[in-house]
N, CA, C and O atoms as CSV, one atom per row, in Angstrom:
chain,resi,resn,atom,element,x,y,z
A,1,UNK,N,N,5.927,-4.940,-21.438
A,1,UNK,CA,C,5.202,-6.191,-21.381
A,1,UNK,C,C,5.569,-6.987,-20.121
A,1,UNK,O,O,4.738,-7.693,-19.550
A,2,UNK,N,N,6.826,-6.855,-19.708
A,2,UNK,CA,C,7.256,-7.588,-18.509
A,2,UNK,C,C,6.530,-7.072,-17.261
A,2,UNK,O,O,6.201,-7.847,-16.363
A,3,UNK,N,N,6.286,-5.771,-17.213
A,3,UNK,CA,C,5.591,-5.214,-16.046
A,3,UNK,C,C,4.136,-5.682,-16.033
A,3,UNK,O,O,3.582,-5.948,-14.966
A,4,UNK,N,N,3.519,-5.785,-17.197
A,4,UNK,CA,C,2.149,-6.310,-17.268
A,4,UNK,C,C,2.117,-7.761,-16.804
A,4,UNK,O,O,1.220,-8.157,-16.060
A,5,UNK,N,N,3.088,-8.550,-17.239
A,5,UNK,CA,C,3.181,-9.946,-16.803
A,5,UNK,C,C,3.417,-10.028,-15.297
A,5,UNK,O,O,2.793,-10.843,-14.618
A,6,UNK,N,N,4.309,-9.194,-14.771
A,6,UNK,CA,C,4.563,-9.151,-13.328
A,6,UNK,C,C,3.284,-8.788,-12.569
A,6,UNK,O,O,3.001,-9.359,-11.516
A,7,UNK,N,N,2.517,-7.842,-13.104
A,7,UNK,CA,C,1.260,-7.450,-12.478
A,7,UNK,C,C,0.284,-8.623,-12.447
A,7,UNK,O,O,-0.381,-8.845,-11.435
A,8,UNK,N,N,0.191,-9.368,-13.533
A,8,UNK,CA,C,-0.699,-10.531,-13.580
A,8,UNK,C,C,-0.280,-11.590,-12.558
A,8,UNK,O,O,-1.125,-12.178,-11.883
A,9,UNK,N,N,1.011,-11.825,-12.450
A,9,UNK,CA,C,1.515,-12.832,-11.509
A,9,UNK,C,C,1.227,-12.407,-10.069
A,9,UNK,O,O,0.760,-13.216,-9.266
A,10,UNK,N,N,1.502,-11.144,-9.738
A,10,UNK,CA,C,1.275,-10.688,-8.364
A,10,UNK,C,C,-0.208,-10.661,-8.024
A,10,UNK,O,O,-0.582,-10.935,-6.884
A,11,UNK,N,N,-1.062,-10.334,-8.998
A,11,UNK,CA,C,-2.499,-10.391,-8.736
A,11,UNK,C,C,-2.955,-11.817,-8.466
A,11,UNK,O,O,-3.826,-12.050,-7.628
A,12,UNK,N,N,-2.364,-12.769,-9.180
A,12,UNK,CA,C,-2.699,-14.171,-8.955
A,12,UNK,C,C,-2.211,-14.691,-7.614
A,12,UNK,O,O,-2.811,-15.603,-7.045
A,13,UNK,N,N,-1.128,-14.117,-7.104
A,13,UNK,CA,C,-0.572,-14.563,-5.826
A,13,UNK,C,C,-1.276,-13.929,-4.621
A,13,UNK,O,O,-1.190,-14.442,-3.506
A,14,UNK,N,N,-1.964,-12.823,-4.851
A,14,UNK,CA,C,-2.613,-12.101,-3.756
A,14,UNK,C,C,-3.787,-12.904,-3.211
A,14,UNK,O,O,-4.630,-13.374,-3.976
A,15,UNK,N,N,-3.846,-13.065,-1.879
A,15,UNK,CA,C,-4.913,-13.819,-1.217
A,15,UNK,C,C,-5.506,-12.967,-0.092
A,15,UNK,O,O,-5.089,-13.083,1.061
A,16,UNK,N,N,-6.480,-12.110,-0.428
A,16,UNK,CA,C,-6.998,-11.174,0.577
A,16,UNK,C,C,-7.734,-11.840,1.728
A,16,UNK,O,O,-7.785,-11.277,2.821
A,17,UNK,N,N,-8.299,-13.005,1.520
A,17,UNK,CA,C,-9.049,-13.668,2.605
A,17,UNK,C,C,-8.133,-14.289,3.656
A,17,UNK,O,O,-8.546,-14.460,4.803
A,18,UNK,N,N,-6.901,-14.628,3.288
A,18,UNK,CA,C,-5.971,-15.255,4.223
A,18,UNK,C,C,-5.298,-14.247,5.154
A,18,UNK,O,O,-4.954,-14.582,6.287
A,19,UNK,N,N,-5.112,-13.024,4.684
A,19,UNK,CA,C,-4.377,-12.025,5.466
A,19,UNK,C,C,-5.054,-10.671,5.297
A,19,UNK,O,O,-4.611,-9.845,4.499
A,20,UNK,N,N,-6.117,-10.447,6.040
A,20,UNK,CA,C,-6.918,-9.229,5.891
A,20,UNK,C,C,-6.133,-7.963,6.245
A,20,UNK,O,O,-6.361,-6.916,5.639
A,21,UNK,N,N,-5.221,-8.037,7.205
A,21,UNK,CA,C,-4.482,-6.855,7.653
A,21,UNK,C,C,-3.129,-6.703,6.976
A,21,UNK,O,O,-2.396,-5.759,7.273
A,22,UNK,N,N,-2.788,-7.604,6.081
A,22,UNK,CA,C,-1.513,-7.580,5.334
A,22,UNK,C,C,-0.315,-7.547,6.288
A,22,UNK,O,O,0.543,-6.669,6.198
A,23,UNK,N,N,-0.276,-8.516,7.195
A,23,UNK,CA,C,0.811,-8.586,8.167
A,23,UNK,C,C,1.883,-9.608,7.781
A,23,UNK,O,O,2.988,-9.570,8.321
A,24,UNK,N,N,1.578,-10.502,6.875
A,24,UNK,CA,C,2.558,-11.525,6.493
A,24,UNK,C,C,3.611,-10.949,5.546
A,24,UNK,O,O,3.382,-9.943,4.875
A,25,UNK,N,N,4.760,-11.606,5.509
A,25,UNK,CA,C,5.828,-11.172,4.596
A,25,UNK,C,C,5.371,-11.234,3.154
A,25,UNK,O,O,5.675,-10.341,2.363
A,26,UNK,N,N,4.646,-12.277,2.809
A,26,UNK,CA,C,4.158,-12.443,1.433
A,26,UNK,C,C,3.301,-11.249,1.026
A,26,UNK,O,O,3.495,-10.685,-0.051
A,27,UNK,N,N,2.368,-10.866,1.870
A,27,UNK,CA,C,1.475,-9.753,1.559
A,27,UNK,C,C,2.247,-8.436,1.456
A,27,UNK,O,O,1.966,-7.619,0.579
A,28,UNK,N,N,3.203,-8.232,2.337
A,28,UNK,CA,C,3.983,-6.992,2.310
A,28,UNK,C,C,4.868,-6.911,1.066
A,28,UNK,O,O,5.026,-5.836,0.487
A,29,UNK,N,N,5.437,-8.026,0.659
A,29,UNK,CA,C,6.245,-8.054,-0.570
A,29,UNK,C,C,5.361,-7.778,-1.779
A,29,UNK,O,O,5.744,-7.010,-2.661
A,30,UNK,N,N,4.180,-8.396,-1.829
A,30,UNK,CA,C,3.257,-8.144,-2.927
A,30,UNK,C,C,2.803,-6.687,-2.944
A,30,UNK,O,O,2.575,-6.126,-4.016
A,31,UNK,N,N,2.669,-6.070,-1.777
A,31,UNK,CA,C,2.297,-4.657,-1.698
A,31,UNK,C,C,3.390,-3.777,-2.291
A,31,UNK,O,O,3.094,-2.800,-2.978
A,32,UNK,N,N,4.654,-4.114,-2.030
A,32,UNK,CA,C,5.774,-3.362,-2.603
A,32,UNK,C,C,5.766,-3.487,-4.124
A,32,UNK,O,O,5.956,-2.496,-4.829
A,33,UNK,N,N,5.548,-4.697,-4.631
A,33,UNK,CA,C,5.456,-4.889,-6.079
A,33,UNK,C,C,4.293,-4.094,-6.656
A,33,UNK,O,O,4.426,-3.481,-7.715
A,34,UNK,N,N,3.162,-4.099,-5.975
A,34,UNK,CA,C,1.985,-3.364,-6.441
A,34,UNK,C,C,2.273,-1.865,-6.509
A,34,UNK,O,O,1.886,-1.198,-7.469
A,35,UNK,N,N,2.949,-1.342,-5.497
A,35,UNK,CA,C,3.317,0.081,-5.497
A,35,UNK,C,C,4.253,0.401,-6.661
A,35,UNK,O,O,4.073,1.412,-7.340
A,36,UNK,N,N,5.251,-0.454,-6.896
A,36,UNK,CA,C,6.182,-0.260,-8.007
A,36,UNK,C,C,5.447,-0.271,-9.342
A,36,UNK,O,O,5.701,0.577,-10.198
A,37,UNK,N,N,4.545,-1.218,-9.523
A,37,UNK,CA,C,3.806,-1.339,-10.781
A,37,UNK,C,C,2.932,-0.110,-10.997
A,37,UNK,O,O,2.858,0.408,-12.112
A,38,UNK,N,N,2.267,0.362,-9.940
A,38,UNK,CA,C,1.436,1.558,-10.068
A,38,UNK,C,C,2.282,2.764,-10.458
A,38,UNK,O,O,1.900,3.524,-11.348
A,39,UNK,N,N,3.421,2.947,-9.804
A,39,UNK,CA,C,4.303,4.076,-10.123
A,39,UNK,C,C,4.794,3.981,-11.557
A,39,UNK,O,O,4.864,4.991,-12.257
A,40,UNK,N,N,5.134,2.781,-11.998
A,40,UNK,CA,C,5.597,2.578,-13.365
A,40,UNK,C,C,4.532,3.005,-14.375
A,40,UNK,O,O,4.826,3.747,-15.312
A,41,UNK,N,N,3.298,2.538,-14.186
A,41,UNK,CA,C,2.226,2.869,-15.125
A,41,UNK,C,C,1.839,4.343,-15.042
A,41,UNK,O,O,1.503,4.947,-16.061
A,42,UNK,N,N,1.881,4.936,-13.842
A,42,UNK,CA,C,1.575,6.358,-13.702
A,42,UNK,C,C,2.639,7.203,-14.409
A,42,UNK,O,O,2.310,8.181,-15.081
A,43,UNK,N,N,3.902,6.830,-14.259
A,43,UNK,CA,C,4.974,7.563,-14.936
A,43,UNK,C,C,4.872,7.411,-16.451
A,43,UNK,O,O,5.120,8.366,-17.188
A,44,UNK,N,N,4.512,6.227,-16.915
A,44,UNK,CA,C,4.314,6.021,-18.349
A,44,UNK,C,C,3.219,6.955,-18.867
A,44,UNK,O,O,3.372,7.570,-19.922
A,45,UNK,N,N,2.130,7.058,-18.131
A,45,UNK,CA,C,1.024,7.915,-18.529
A,45,UNK,C,C,1.454,9.382,-18.567
A,45,UNK,O,O,1.145,10.096,-19.521
A,46,UNK,N,N,2.159,9.826,-17.539
A,46,UNK,CA,C,2.602,11.221,-17.484
A,46,UNK,C,C,3.573,11.527,-18.619
A,46,UNK,O,O,3.478,12.580,-19.248
A,47,UNK,N,N,4.501,10.620,-18.883
A,47,UNK,CA,C,5.449,10.840,-19.983
A,47,UNK,C,C,4.728,10.927,-21.326
A,47,UNK,O,O,5.074,11.766,-22.158
A,48,UNK,N,N,3.737,10.079,-21.545
A,48,UNK,CA,C,2.974,10.134,-22.784
A,48,UNK,C,C,2.189,11.437,-22.880
A,48,UNK,O,O,2.069,12.011,-23.962
A,49,UNK,N,N,1.652,11.910,-21.752
A,49,UNK,CA,C,0.924,13.176,-21.757
A,49,UNK,C,C,1.846,14.348,-22.093
A,49,UNK,O,O,1.465,15.254,-22.835
A,50,UNK,N,N,3.043,14.321,-21.549
A,50,UNK,CA,C,4.014,15.385,-21.832
A,50,UNK,C,C,4.443,15.332,-23.297
A,50,UNK,O,O,4.552,16.368,-23.952
A,51,UNK,N,N,4.682,14.147,-23.799
A,51,UNK,CA,C,5.154,13.996,-25.180
A,51,UNK,C,C,4.071,14.313,-26.204
A,51,UNK,O,O,4.357,14.937,-27.226
A,52,UNK,N,N,2.833,13.895,-25.949
A,52,UNK,CA,C,1.761,14.038,-26.939
A,52,UNK,C,C,0.850,15.235,-26.689
A,52,UNK,O,O,0.121,15.660,-27.586
A,53,UNK,N,N,0.889,15.772,-25.493
A,53,UNK,CA,C,-0.113,16.755,-25.104
A,53,UNK,C,C,-1.288,15.999,-24.485
A,53,UNK,O,O,-1.346,14.771,-24.539
A,54,UNK,N,N,-2.220,16.746,-23.898
A,54,UNK,CA,C,-3.300,16.072,-23.185
A,54,UNK,C,C,-4.586,16.018,-24.007
A,54,UNK,O,O,-5.210,14.961,-24.109
A,55,UNK,N,N,-4.984,17.139,-24.591
A,55,UNK,CA,C,-6.259,17.205,-25.304
A,55,UNK,C,C,-6.041,17.417,-26.797
A,55,UNK,O,O,-5.027,17.975,-27.216
A,56,UNK,N,N,-6.998,16.968,-27.586
A,56,UNK,CA,C,-6.945,17.124,-29.031
A,56,UNK,C,C,-7.013,15.776,-29.724
A,56,UNK,O,O,-6.939,14.732,-29.075
A,57,UNK,N,N,-7.155,15.799,-31.045
A,57,UNK,CA,C,-7.289,14.544,-31.793
A,57,UNK,C,C,-6.010,13.717,-31.793
A,57,UNK,O,O,-6.077,12.492,-31.692
A,58,UNK,N,N,-4.872,14.341,-31.902
A,58,UNK,CA,C,-3.601,13.614,-31.971
A,58,UNK,C,C,-2.900,13.564,-30.613
A,58,UNK,O,O,-1.734,13.177,-30.534
A,59,UNK,N,N,-3.588,13.946,-29.562
A,59,UNK,CA,C,-2.983,13.993,-28.232
A,59,UNK,C,C,-3.345,12.747,-27.422
A,59,UNK,O,O,-4.020,11.840,-27.908
A,60,UNK,N,N,-2.881,12.732,-26.185
A,60,UNK,CA,C,-3.021,11.551,-25.338
A,60,UNK,C,C,-4.472,11.116,-25.174
A,60,UNK,O,O,-4.795,9.949,-25.396
A,61,UNK,N,N,-5.343,12.031,-24.791
A,61,UNK,CA,C,-6.735,11.660,-24.551
A,61,UNK,C,C,-7.556,11.589,-25.837
A,61,UNK,O,O,-8.752,11.301,-25.788
A,62,UNK,N,N,-6.939,11.844,-26.973
A,62,UNK,CA,C,-7.606,11.694,-28.254
A,62,UNK,C,C,-7.702,10.243,-28.690
A,62,UNK,O,O,-8.510,9.906,-29.555
A,63,UNK,N,N,-6.894,9.391,-28.107
A,63,UNK,CA,C,-6.885,7.967,-28.437
A,63,UNK,C,C,-7.712,7.192,-27.413
A,63,UNK,O,O,-7.554,7.382,-26.207
A,64,UNK,N,N,-8.579,6.332,-27.893
A,64,UNK,CA,C,-9.477,5.578,-27.009
A,64,UNK,C,C,-8.711,4.674,-26.054
A,64,UNK,O,O,-9.085,4.570,-24.886
A,65,UNK,N,N,-7.652,4.017,-26.513
A,65,UNK,CA,C,-6.871,3.130,-25.636
A,65,UNK,C,C,-6.178,3.919,-24.539
A,65,UNK,O,O,-6.051,3.439,-23.413
A,66,UNK,N,N,-5.728,5.129,-24.861
A,66,UNK,CA,C,-5.100,5.971,-23.837
A,66,UNK,C,C,-6.126,6.445,-22.814
A,66,UNK,O,O,-5.799,6.595,-21.637
A,67,UNK,N,N,-7.363,6.682,-23.248
A,67,UNK,CA,C,-8.419,7.045,-22.292
A,67,UNK,C,C,-8.674,5.900,-21.319
A,67,UNK,O,O,-8.849,6.122,-20.121
A,68,UNK,N,N,-8.695,4.678,-21.840
A,68,UNK,CA,C,-8.858,3.509,-20.977
A,68,UNK,C,C,-7.679,3.396,-20.012
A,68,UNK,O,O,-7.871,3.139,-18.824
A,69,UNK,N,N,-6.474,3.587,-20.514
A,69,UNK,CA,C,-5.265,3.556,-19.683
A,69,UNK,C,C,-5.355,4.622,-18.593
A,69,UNK,O,O,-5.041,4.353,-17.434
A,70,UNK,N,N,-5.782,5.828,-18.961
A,70,UNK,CA,C,-5.935,6.919,-18.002
A,70,UNK,C,C,-6.918,6.539,-16.903
A,70,UNK,O,O,-6.646,6.764,-15.724
A,71,UNK,N,N,-8.060,5.962,-17.278
A,71,UNK,CA,C,-9.072,5.573,-16.304
A,71,UNK,C,C,-8.533,4.497,-15.359
A,71,UNK,O,O,-8.760,4.566,-14.152
A,72,UNK,N,N,-7.825,3.510,-15.898
A,72,UNK,CA,C,-7.290,2.430,-15.062
A,72,UNK,C,C,-6.250,2.958,-14.084
A,72,UNK,O,O,-6.255,2.587,-12.910
A,73,UNK,N,N,-5.355,3.824,-14.562
A,73,UNK,CA,C,-4.324,4.382,-13.670
A,73,UNK,C,C,-4.967,5.246,-12.588
A,73,UNK,O,O,-4.574,5.174,-11.424
A,74,UNK,N,N,-5.957,6.068,-12.966
A,74,UNK,CA,C,-6.608,6.918,-11.977
A,74,UNK,C,C,-7.405,6.093,-10.967
A,74,UNK,O,O,-7.486,6.461,-9.795
A,75,UNK,N,N,-7.986,4.995,-11.408
A,75,UNK,CA,C,-8.735,4.129,-10.481
A,75,UNK,C,C,-7.787,3.417,-9.516
A,75,UNK,O,O,-8.172,3.084,-8.395
A,76,UNK,N,N,-6.549,3.186,-9.953
A,76,UNK,CA,C,-5.569,2.503,-9.111
A,76,UNK,C,C,-5.105,3.368,-7.994
A,76,UNK,O,O,-4.276,2.944,-7.189
């Protein structure tokens, strides 16, 4: 839950119109946080896939919320 909250805070702090090339310290720090958050969620997804399996009714992609999670991580 803390990582989700951190993601919400960093998204709120991001100002793409002020720094298009991401040269400021603020933008670079937010980019590092964004990379960490993406890696965290991707690792969570992979661990769940390994633990539950990928296909089937009781597996990772058998659950609708996990399918949504998979789509969001892949889009990221």
